């Protein structure tokens, strides 16, 4: 019996085969494109691949400075002499100023064409003691991969080198700057600046004549992975007041602490100062979840949505307070109270409030070991601020603007109180792990980022000097 072929079935089989071929081809094309995209992504995302280490003269200088243990007075003196010698080698006269036994400060000035409007590049020489727990010698400045480990690499000897290079660059350029350019390395900052900036302001006020602007530590670079997303130029921050309160009994001290609890977890904002409003507006475009709330903080508060914001943002519109553990002393009970106040808060008014709040419990304010503030925030409406942010955008391709800190404890607080506009910067990328190493173990900086930071500040200062 002859086989009868259904032409429709034959046609359908050919169509199905063609469709199958097309599907296979499409899958093949997709696989090729996916593979190509993955290869490109791998080439672009090299966060886990160490970059080739480039040891520039600035890297060598940073190693030499970090290897001086300036957690002790004799080390501060040695580091100050190193800084002065660096300036002298590059044709700049440096003055060593003794503010205490072995506590040497370094001062240098390049005179400009016009009086007033001077720019001060200032830093501190001392570092906090390294403590225990390091996996590498803290003053060896070892290079591992693309990182340099050592106490002071971030706080703040890397920025000191950046400032030295920028200062010397202007001195050796042969061009007289429009206004004076001043360099100042202070002997002591980590323990309150009493033998550093405060001593110099009290005993050598002529060093600060004509100074209108300052650049120092304090800025924050924000990252996602290893990609810079925001370059923050610090213009101010909250100020700290510490008080020791005393009560006759433990129960009385406990009652005093309970009376303070509403101030520890405030339910409402105190007020939004202009600097914080500007900061929220600057970072809003980089915040996906809280963009709308930060863009118009006054509206957010008016609509009752203030508590939708994270505590880190809410803190900047509140006076906050923490307490230490109760301790017996001299037949009584004592507790340390730390108040972190808005920049313009009067510390005496806050202390008066503290005394009034704890009085019903029978407690008193016995001692005030720290009383900072008020400190005005610096304006961002200056040519120098524009240079700092424009160079960040040009060099790093990132949003740049103001930064207000939870607590600003740099020497800027002493200069701002005297009318000097100060900006805090971190001219190099600092990742989260590195940021937590400041004042802790295994402090480290990325070498390639440091080298880029040197060029960043050199460009800014050169542009400022040429105005």
Tab-separated table of C-alpha atoms in Angstrom:
chain	number	residue	atom	x	y	z
A	1	UNK	CA	0.000	0.000	0.000
A	2	UNK	CA	1.470	3.313	-1.023
A	3	UNK	CA	2.204	5.926	1.714
A	4	UNK	CA	0.220	9.104	1.386
A	5	UNK	CA	2.112	12.277	2.490
A	6	UNK	CA	0.019	15.093	3.867
A	7	UNK	CA	1.461	18.296	2.353
A	8	UNK	CA	0.102	20.377	5.267
A	9	UNK	CA	1.916	18.209	7.774
A	10	UNK	CA	5.124	18.461	5.763
A	11	UNK	CA	4.804	22.227	5.652
A	12	UNK	CA	4.192	22.429	9.415
A	13	UNK	CA	7.262	20.317	10.103
A	14	UNK	CA	9.371	22.643	7.979
A	15	UNK	CA	7.946	25.664	9.808
A	16	UNK	CA	8.621	24.040	13.179
A	17	UNK	CA	12.176	23.217	12.141
A	18	UNK	CA	12.709	26.782	10.972
A	19	UNK	CA	11.357	28.129	14.254
A	20	UNK	CA	13.634	25.768	16.186
A	21	UNK	CA	16.629	26.956	14.169
A	22	UNK	CA	15.677	30.573	14.850
A	23	UNK	CA	15.296	29.878	18.584
A	24	UNK	CA	18.674	28.147	18.722
A	25	UNK	CA	20.258	31.004	16.771
A	26	UNK	CA	18.632	33.579	19.065
A	27	UNK	CA	19.888	31.725	22.123
A	28	UNK	CA	23.358	31.571	20.603
A	29	UNK	CA	23.316	35.313	19.897
A	30	UNK	CA	22.088	36.018	23.427
A	31	UNK	CA	24.809	33.835	24.901
A	32	UNK	CA	27.473	35.625	22.863
A	33	UNK	CA	26.124	39.017	23.925
A	34	UNK	CA	25.835	37.932	27.566
A	35	UNK	CA	29.382	36.596	27.524
A	36	UNK	CA	30.621	39.818	25.960
A	37	UNK	CA	28.730	41.913	28.544
A	38	UNK	CA	30.161	39.842	31.387
A	39	UNK	CA	33.675	40.279	30.030
A	40	UNK	CA	33.159	44.043	29.756
A	41	UNK	CA	31.712	44.188	33.266
A	42	UNK	CA	34.662	42.212	34.594
A	43	UNK	CA	37.075	44.587	32.916
A	44	UNK	CA	35.188	47.593	34.314
A	45	UNK	CA	34.725	46.218	37.838
A	46	UNK	CA	38.228	45.535	39.079
A	47	UNK	CA	37.549	46.209	42.755
A	48	UNK	CA	39.021	42.883	43.816
A	49	UNK	CA	42.001	43.042	41.484
A	50	UNK	CA	44.936	44.953	43.000
A	51	UNK	CA	46.075	47.820	40.823
A	52	UNK	CA	49.725	48.056	39.823
A	53	UNK	CA	51.574	49.858	42.598
A	54	UNK	CA	53.156	53.126	41.482
A	55	UNK	CA	55.659	54.394	44.051
A	56	UNK	CA	55.937	58.110	43.362
A	57	UNK	CA	58.134	60.558	45.333
A	58	UNK	CA	55.004	61.548	47.272
A	59	UNK	CA	54.428	57.919	48.283
A	60	UNK	CA	58.031	57.719	49.528
A	61	UNK	CA	57.519	60.970	51.470
A	62	UNK	CA	54.379	59.589	53.082
A	63	UNK	CA	56.239	56.438	54.093
A	64	UNK	CA	59.021	58.485	55.677
A	65	UNK	CA	56.554	60.611	57.649
A	66	UNK	CA	54.430	57.650	58.793
A	67	UNK	CA	57.571	55.868	60.029
A	68	UNK	CA	58.066	58.628	62.604
A	69	UNK	CA	56.120	57.660	65.726
A	70	UNK	CA	54.455	60.990	66.464
A	71	UNK	CA	52.157	59.563	69.138
A	72	UNK	CA	54.799	60.830	71.608
A	73	UNK	CA	56.243	64.355	72.052
A	74	UNK	CA	59.731	63.377	70.884
A	75	UNK	CA	58.166	61.867	67.764
A	76	UNK	CA	56.175	65.066	67.158
A	77	UNK	CA	59.443	67.021	67.271
A	78	UNK	CA	61.104	64.585	64.846
A	79	UNK	CA	58.173	64.755	62.418
A	80	UNK	CA	58.121	68.567	62.630
A	81	UNK	CA	61.816	68.663	61.740
A	82	UNK	CA	61.134	66.310	58.819
A	83	UNK	CA	58.389	68.649	57.508
A	84	UNK	CA	60.615	71.717	57.947
A	85	UNK	CA	63.457	69.971	56.120
A	86	UNK	CA	61.110	69.070	53.254
A	87	UNK	CA	60.182	72.743	52.874
A	88	UNK	CA	63.794	73.911	53.121
A	89	UNK	CA	64.909	71.392	50.469
A	90	UNK	CA	62.361	72.920	48.142
A	91	UNK	CA	63.482	76.497	48.727
A	92	UNK	CA	60.899	77.500	51.349
A	93	UNK	CA	61.939	79.019	54.657
A	94	UNK	CA	60.209	77.222	57.541
A	95	UNK	CA	59.914	78.263	61.177
A	96	UNK	CA	59.826	75.751	64.024
A	97	UNK	CA	57.715	77.015	66.910
A	98	UNK	CA	57.928	75.289	70.302
A	99	UNK	CA	54.641	75.231	72.203
A	100	UNK	CA	55.784	72.764	74.884
A	101	UNK	CA	58.577	70.308	75.634
A	102	UNK	CA	59.354	68.581	72.302
A	103	UNK	CA	56.127	70.000	70.867
A	104	UNK	CA	57.166	71.704	67.631
A	105	UNK	CA	54.876	73.405	65.129
A	106	UNK	CA	55.903	74.210	61.534
A	107	UNK	CA	55.002	77.501	59.851
A	108	UNK	CA	55.758	78.858	56.381
A	109	UNK	CA	54.302	81.639	54.233
A	110	UNK	CA	54.493	82.612	50.572
A	111	UNK	CA	53.695	86.298	50.176
A	112	UNK	CA	51.165	87.306	47.561
A	113	UNK	CA	50.632	90.408	45.488
A	114	UNK	CA	47.694	91.724	47.479
A	115	UNK	CA	47.022	91.983	51.239
A	116	UNK	CA	44.229	89.998	52.864
A	117	UNK	CA	42.455	86.917	51.581
A	118	UNK	CA	45.255	84.496	52.527
A	119	UNK	CA	44.726	80.739	52.287
A	120	UNK	CA	45.951	78.534	55.154
A	121	UNK	CA	46.773	74.875	54.546
A	122	UNK	CA	46.754	73.393	58.055
A	123	UNK	CA	47.213	69.931	59.521
A	124	UNK	CA	48.329	68.235	62.728
A	125	UNK	CA	51.501	66.244	63.297
A	126	UNK	CA	50.480	64.084	66.250
A	127	UNK	CA	48.667	60.749	65.962
A	128	UNK	CA	46.805	58.641	68.496
A	129	UNK	CA	48.787	55.747	70.028
A	130	UNK	CA	48.421	52.600	67.922
A	131	UNK	CA	47.253	50.285	70.720
A	132	UNK	CA	47.194	46.498	70.429
A	133	UNK	CA	45.769	44.182	67.782
A	134	UNK	CA	47.626	45.282	64.663
A	135	UNK	CA	48.419	42.550	62.148
A	136	UNK	CA	51.309	44.662	60.821
A	137	UNK	CA	53.833	46.958	62.504
A	138	UNK	CA	51.998	50.308	62.955
A	139	UNK	CA	54.941	52.592	62.125
A	140	UNK	CA	56.542	50.609	59.298
A	141	UNK	CA	54.418	52.078	56.452
A	142	UNK	CA	54.334	48.676	54.758
A	143	UNK	CA	52.960	48.458	51.224
A	144	UNK	CA	50.648	45.511	50.591
A	145	UNK	CA	48.889	45.341	47.276
A	146	UNK	CA	47.672	48.868	46.624
A	147	UNK	CA	47.526	49.837	50.310
A	148	UNK	CA	49.904	51.469	52.743
A	149	UNK	CA	49.408	50.435	56.369
A	150	UNK	CA	50.444	52.570	59.310
A	151	UNK	CA	49.230	54.825	62.074
A	152	UNK	CA	48.611	58.271	60.654
A	153	UNK	CA	48.246	57.268	57.014
A	154	UNK	CA	44.705	58.683	57.009
A	155	UNK	CA	44.735	60.817	60.143
A	156	UNK	CA	46.314	62.863	58.847
A	157	UNK	CA	49.772	62.487	57.326
A	158	UNK	CA	48.523	61.740	53.799
A	159	UNK	CA	46.759	65.101	53.673
A	160	UNK	CA	49.872	66.728	55.164
A	161	UNK	CA	51.875	65.459	52.188
A	162	UNK	CA	49.145	66.663	49.806
A	163	UNK	CA	49.379	70.124	51.373
A	164	UNK	CA	53.179	70.163	51.296
A	165	UNK	CA	53.235	69.243	47.607
A	166	UNK	CA	50.630	71.891	46.729
A	167	UNK	CA	52.426	74.542	48.796
A	168	UNK	CA	55.845	73.795	47.305
A	169	UNK	CA	54.340	73.662	43.806
A	170	UNK	CA	53.277	77.305	44.138
A	171	UNK	CA	56.624	78.287	45.692
A	172	UNK	CA	58.612	76.722	42.839
A	173	UNK	CA	56.341	77.943	40.054
A	174	UNK	CA	58.052	81.313	39.886
A	175	UNK	CA	54.679	83.065	39.909
A	176	UNK	CA	53.691	85.201	42.875
A	177	UNK	CA	50.191	84.197	44.081
A	178	UNK	CA	47.431	86.769	44.203
A	179	UNK	CA	47.209	86.423	48.002
A	180	UNK	CA	49.425	84.905	50.688
A	181	UNK	CA	49.592	81.126	50.897
A	182	UNK	CA	50.318	79.799	54.392
A	183	UNK	CA	51.331	76.331	55.609
A	184	UNK	CA	50.895	75.276	59.244
A	185	UNK	CA	51.514	71.883	60.861
A	186	UNK	CA	50.463	71.892	64.512
A	187	UNK	CA	52.068	69.829	67.254
A	188	UNK	CA	48.946	68.574	68.970
A	189	UNK	CA	45.331	68.060	67.964
A	190	UNK	CA	44.333	64.599	69.123
A	191	UNK	CA	44.185	65.633	72.791
A	192	UNK	CA	42.375	68.951	72.423
A	193	UNK	CA	44.876	71.203	70.600
A	194	UNK	CA	45.999	72.947	73.797
A	195	UNK	CA	49.631	72.719	72.666
A	196	UNK	CA	48.713	73.094	69.030
A	197	UNK	CA	46.212	75.422	67.401
A	198	UNK	CA	44.904	76.930	70.642
A	199	UNK	CA	48.439	77.751	71.825
A	200	UNK	CA	49.362	79.337	68.495
A	201	UNK	CA	46.224	81.484	68.410
A	202	UNK	CA	46.960	82.711	71.936
A	203	UNK	CA	50.736	83.203	71.680
A	204	UNK	CA	51.426	83.750	67.968
A	205	UNK	CA	48.345	85.539	66.590
A	206	UNK	CA	50.435	87.212	63.874
A	207	UNK	CA	50.642	83.848	62.091
A	208	UNK	CA	46.983	84.216	61.197
A	209	UNK	CA	47.116	87.805	59.940
A	210	UNK	CA	45.256	88.249	56.648
A	211	UNK	CA	44.115	84.592	56.699
A	212	UNK	CA	40.589	84.397	55.294
A	213	UNK	CA	40.353	80.743	54.264
A	214	UNK	CA	41.609	77.374	55.423
A	215	UNK	CA	41.770	73.820	54.082
A	216	UNK	CA	42.196	70.836	56.398
A	217	UNK	CA	40.792	67.398	57.219
A	218	UNK	CA	37.118	66.582	57.676
A	219	UNK	CA	35.548	65.932	54.285
A	220	UNK	CA	33.915	62.615	53.432
A	221	UNK	CA	34.000	60.642	50.192
A	222	UNK	CA	31.002	58.340	49.784
A	223	UNK	CA	31.275	55.124	47.813
A	224	UNK	CA	29.195	52.321	46.359
A	225	UNK	CA	31.595	49.404	45.996
A	226	UNK	CA	34.750	51.213	44.968
A	227	UNK	CA	32.923	53.864	42.941
A	228	UNK	CA	32.849	57.390	44.316
A	229	UNK	CA	29.283	58.727	44.489
A	230	UNK	CA	29.612	61.971	46.493
A	231	UNK	CA	32.529	64.253	47.352
A	232	UNK	CA	31.643	66.095	50.547
A	233	UNK	CA	33.422	69.318	51.508
A	234	UNK	CA	32.938	69.808	55.245
A	235	UNK	CA	31.673	73.244	56.259
A	236	UNK	CA	30.824	72.540	59.897
A	237	UNK	CA	29.387	70.104	62.365
A	238	UNK	CA	27.914	69.546	65.777
A	239	UNK	CA	29.902	70.455	68.872
A	240	UNK	CA	30.461	68.442	72.025
A	241	UNK	CA	30.008	69.338	75.670
A	242	UNK	CA	30.911	66.825	78.375
A	243	UNK	CA	29.824	67.137	81.994
A	244	UNK	CA	30.308	64.949	85.043
A	245	UNK	CA	27.129	64.813	87.118
A	246	UNK	CA	27.162	63.726	90.752
A	247	UNK	CA	24.498	62.395	93.100
A	248	UNK	CA	24.608	61.242	96.744
A	249	UNK	CA	23.320	57.731	95.968
A	250	UNK	CA	23.119	55.312	93.079
A	251	UNK	CA	19.327	55.547	93.084
A	252	UNK	CA	19.503	59.334	92.850
A	253	UNK	CA	21.884	59.098	89.904
A	254	UNK	CA	19.586	56.561	88.279
A	255	UNK	CA	16.669	58.958	88.687
A	256	UNK	CA	18.760	61.699	87.070
A	257	UNK	CA	19.484	59.453	84.105
A	258	UNK	CA	15.784	58.621	83.688
A	259	UNK	CA	15.051	62.360	83.654
A	260	UNK	CA	17.523	62.748	80.788
A	261	UNK	CA	16.126	59.910	78.654
A	262	UNK	CA	13.684	62.093	76.636
A	263	UNK	CA	16.722	64.075	75.440
A	264	UNK	CA	18.539	60.887	74.454
A	265	UNK	CA	15.812	59.895	72.016
A	266	UNK	CA	14.130	63.193	71.008
A	267	UNK	CA	10.881	62.834	69.098
A	268	UNK	CA	11.016	66.139	67.240
A	269	UNK	CA	13.645	68.157	65.376
A	270	UNK	CA	15.081	71.176	67.153
A	271	UNK	CA	15.578	73.241	64.008
A	272	UNK	CA	17.121	73.036	60.554
A	273	UNK	CA	20.128	75.327	60.209
A	274	UNK	CA	20.877	76.626	56.685
A	275	UNK	CA	24.061	74.537	56.354
A	276	UNK	CA	22.186	71.303	57.064
A	277	UNK	CA	19.410	72.253	54.648
A	278	UNK	CA	22.055	72.844	51.950
A	279	UNK	CA	23.723	69.517	52.785
A	280	UNK	CA	20.463	67.579	52.488
A	281	UNK	CA	19.718	69.217	49.138
A	282	UNK	CA	23.225	68.427	47.886
A	283	UNK	CA	23.092	64.720	48.728
A	284	UNK	CA	19.423	64.173	47.824
A	285	UNK	CA	20.119	63.218	44.177
A	286	UNK	CA	22.421	60.408	45.375
A	287	UNK	CA	19.837	58.951	47.773
A	288	UNK	CA	17.284	56.711	46.096
A	289	UNK	CA	15.027	55.934	49.042
A	290	UNK	CA	15.150	59.290	50.843
A	291	UNK	CA	15.584	61.656	47.906
A	292	UNK	CA	12.235	63.393	48.241
A	293	UNK	CA	12.432	63.755	52.023
A	294	UNK	CA	15.910	65.283	51.927
A	295	UNK	CA	15.295	67.566	48.953
A	296	UNK	CA	12.780	69.612	50.965
A	297	UNK	CA	13.399	68.863	54.645
A	298	UNK	CA	11.081	71.662	55.825
A	299	UNK	CA	8.180	70.134	53.910
A	300	UNK	CA	9.068	66.661	55.212
A	301	UNK	CA	8.896	67.955	58.792
A	302	UNK	CA	5.669	69.921	58.168
A	303	UNK	CA	3.971	66.824	56.734
A	304	UNK	CA	4.945	64.712	59.755
A	305	UNK	CA	7.317	62.506	57.761
A	306	UNK	CA	10.467	63.469	59.660
A	307	UNK	CA	10.706	60.050	61.289
A	308	UNK	CA	10.812	58.343	57.916
A	309	UNK	CA	14.415	59.539	57.625
A	310	UNK	CA	17.290	57.482	59.081
A	311	UNK	CA	18.698	58.507	62.447
A	312	UNK	CA	21.921	59.738	60.837
A	313	UNK	CA	19.974	62.511	59.083
A	314	UNK	CA	17.626	63.265	61.952
A	315	UNK	CA	20.627	63.740	64.229
A	316	UNK	CA	21.732	66.798	62.276
A	317	UNK	CA	18.616	68.757	63.261
A	318	UNK	CA	18.651	67.741	66.943
A	319	UNK	CA	20.680	68.216	70.083
A	320	UNK	CA	21.496	64.711	71.279
A	321	UNK	CA	22.788	63.248	74.510
A	322	UNK	CA	24.415	60.070	75.785
A	323	UNK	CA	25.469	58.917	79.265
A	324	UNK	CA	28.265	56.750	80.569
A	325	UNK	CA	28.014	54.099	83.312
A	326	UNK	CA	27.431	55.124	86.940
A	327	UNK	CA	30.596	54.978	89.039
A	328	UNK	CA	31.183	55.369	92.779
A	329	UNK	CA	33.673	58.098	93.685
A	330	UNK	CA	34.532	59.848	96.940
A	331	UNK	CA	31.448	58.549	98.689
A	332	UNK	CA	29.096	59.639	95.900
A	333	UNK	CA	27.976	58.381	92.500
A	334	UNK	CA	29.027	60.002	89.234
A	335	UNK	CA	28.227	59.696	85.540
A	336	UNK	CA	29.634	61.309	82.395
A	337	UNK	CA	27.063	63.062	80.213
A	338	UNK	CA	28.000	63.867	76.601
A	339	UNK	CA	25.879	66.420	74.782
A	340	UNK	CA	26.368	66.766	71.015
A	341	UNK	CA	24.823	70.090	70.093
A	342	UNK	CA	23.923	71.888	66.904
A	343	UNK	CA	26.831	74.079	65.764
A	344	UNK	CA	25.327	77.370	66.951
A	345	UNK	CA	24.089	76.151	70.346
A	346	UNK	CA	25.421	78.009	73.381
A	347	UNK	CA	27.171	75.435	75.614
A	348	UNK	CA	26.410	77.350	78.810
A	349	UNK	CA	22.717	77.326	78.004
A	350	UNK	CA	22.843	73.565	77.482
A	351	UNK	CA	24.706	73.111	80.762
A	352	UNK	CA	22.095	75.229	82.546
A	353	UNK	CA	19.366	73.003	81.059
A	354	UNK	CA	21.265	69.909	82.197
A	355	UNK	CA	21.566	71.208	85.756
A	356	UNK	CA	17.878	72.114	85.905
A	357	UNK	CA	16.798	68.721	84.507
A	358	UNK	CA	18.745	66.622	87.019
A	359	UNK	CA	18.185	68.857	90.069
A	360	UNK	CA	14.865	67.231	91.158
A	361	UNK	CA	16.722	63.914	91.501
A	362	UNK	CA	19.264	65.513	93.830
A	363	UNK	CA	22.075	65.491	91.240
A	364	UNK	CA	24.391	68.351	90.281
A	365	UNK	CA	26.871	69.196	87.523
A	366	UNK	CA	30.214	68.723	89.274
A	367	UNK	CA	32.707	69.222	86.452
A	368	UNK	CA	32.779	70.257	82.789
A	369	UNK	CA	35.888	68.711	81.161
A	370	UNK	CA	34.907	69.732	77.613
A	371	UNK	CA	32.946	72.757	76.415
A	372	UNK	CA	33.000	73.250	72.624
A	373	UNK	CA	30.869	75.682	70.654
A	374	UNK	CA	29.224	77.671	69.414
A	375	UNK	CA	31.010	77.413	66.059
A	376	UNK	CA	29.548	79.061	62.958
A	377	UNK	CA	29.401	76.981	59.802
A	378	UNK	CA	31.419	78.180	56.834
A	379	UNK	CA	29.676	79.544	53.775
A	380	UNK	CA	29.825	77.622	50.526
A	381	UNK	CA	29.447	80.842	48.520
A	382	UNK	CA	33.154	81.379	47.901
A	383	UNK	CA	35.496	80.976	44.959
A	384	UNK	CA	37.575	78.485	46.962
A	385	UNK	CA	34.567	76.246	47.597
A	386	UNK	CA	33.738	76.410	43.898
A	387	UNK	CA	37.293	75.348	43.047
A	388	UNK	CA	37.185	72.423	45.499
A	389	UNK	CA	33.916	71.047	44.165
A	390	UNK	CA	34.620	71.768	40.487
A	391	UNK	CA	37.923	69.885	40.630
A	392	UNK	CA	36.190	66.940	42.344
A	393	UNK	CA	33.576	66.806	39.592
A	394	UNK	CA	36.204	67.115	36.860
A	395	UNK	CA	38.687	64.615	38.287
A	396	UNK	CA	36.335	62.038	39.771
A	397	UNK	CA	33.174	62.538	37.694
A	398	UNK	CA	31.064	62.704	40.835
A	399	UNK	CA	28.514	64.885	42.600
A	400	UNK	CA	30.253	67.312	44.963
A	401	UNK	CA	28.875	69.686	47.573
A	402	UNK	CA	28.699	70.590	51.245
A	403	UNK	CA	29.084	68.158	54.145
A	404	UNK	CA	27.902	68.686	57.719
A	405	UNK	CA	29.292	66.260	60.263
A	406	UNK	CA	27.723	64.551	63.264
A	407	UNK	CA	30.604	66.013	65.200
A	408	UNK	CA	33.270	68.404	63.914
A	409	UNK	CA	36.324	68.127	66.144
A	410	UNK	CA	39.055	69.362	63.820
A	411	UNK	CA	41.025	72.555	64.435
A	412	UNK	CA	38.590	74.311	62.107
A	413	UNK	CA	36.394	74.948	65.130
A	414	UNK	CA	38.941	77.398	66.566
A	415	UNK	CA	39.448	79.261	63.284
A	416	UNK	CA	35.782	79.448	62.315
A	417	UNK	CA	35.051	81.061	65.662
A	418	UNK	CA	37.491	83.814	64.611
A	419	UNK	CA	35.848	84.439	61.264
A	420	UNK	CA	38.066	82.251	59.076
A	421	UNK	CA	36.184	80.244	56.444
A	422	UNK	CA	37.404	76.648	56.670
A	423	UNK	CA	36.783	73.628	54.478
A	424	UNK	CA	37.480	70.015	55.366
A	425	UNK	CA	38.357	67.630	52.554
A	426	UNK	CA	39.346	64.054	51.930
A	427	UNK	CA	40.946	64.484	48.501
A	428	UNK	CA	41.301	60.744	47.967
A	429	UNK	CA	38.897	57.827	47.957
A	430	UNK	CA	38.563	56.201	51.400
A	431	UNK	CA	36.539	53.007	51.606
A	432	UNK	CA	34.436	51.957	54.585
A	433	UNK	CA	36.988	49.533	56.029
A	434	UNK	CA	39.678	52.191	55.879
A	435	UNK	CA	37.423	54.793	57.511
A	436	UNK	CA	36.849	52.495	60.487
A	437	UNK	CA	40.615	52.052	60.906
A	438	UNK	CA	41.081	55.695	61.927
A	439	UNK	CA	41.957	55.726	65.653
A	440	UNK	CA	41.716	51.922	65.469
A	441	UNK	CA	43.938	49.069	64.306
A	442	UNK	CA	45.427	48.481	60.853
A	443	UNK	CA	44.956	52.039	59.599
A	444	UNK	CA	45.524	52.110	55.847
A	445	UNK	CA	45.193	54.225	52.721
A	446	UNK	CA	44.925	53.179	49.086
A	447	UNK	CA	48.161	54.276	47.434
A	448	UNK	CA	46.712	54.978	43.980
A	449	UNK	CA	43.925	57.033	45.587
A	450	UNK	CA	46.490	58.994	47.610
A	451	UNK	CA	48.478	59.786	44.460
A	452	UNK	CA	45.275	61.040	42.821
A	453	UNK	CA	44.552	63.130	45.925
A	454	UNK	CA	47.969	64.774	45.683
A	455	UNK	CA	47.135	65.917	42.160
A	456	UNK	CA	43.648	67.004	43.200
A	457	UNK	CA	44.870	69.426	45.868
A	458	UNK	CA	47.797	70.588	43.726
A	459	UNK	CA	45.306	71.578	41.003
A	460	UNK	CA	43.000	73.395	43.413
A	461	UNK	CA	45.772	75.394	45.102
A	462	UNK	CA	47.432	76.211	41.796
A	463	UNK	CA	44.125	77.563	40.447
A	464	UNK	CA	43.537	79.561	43.647
A	465	UNK	CA	47.024	81.065	43.544
A	466	UNK	CA	46.585	82.114	39.914
A	467	UNK	CA	43.401	84.118	40.503
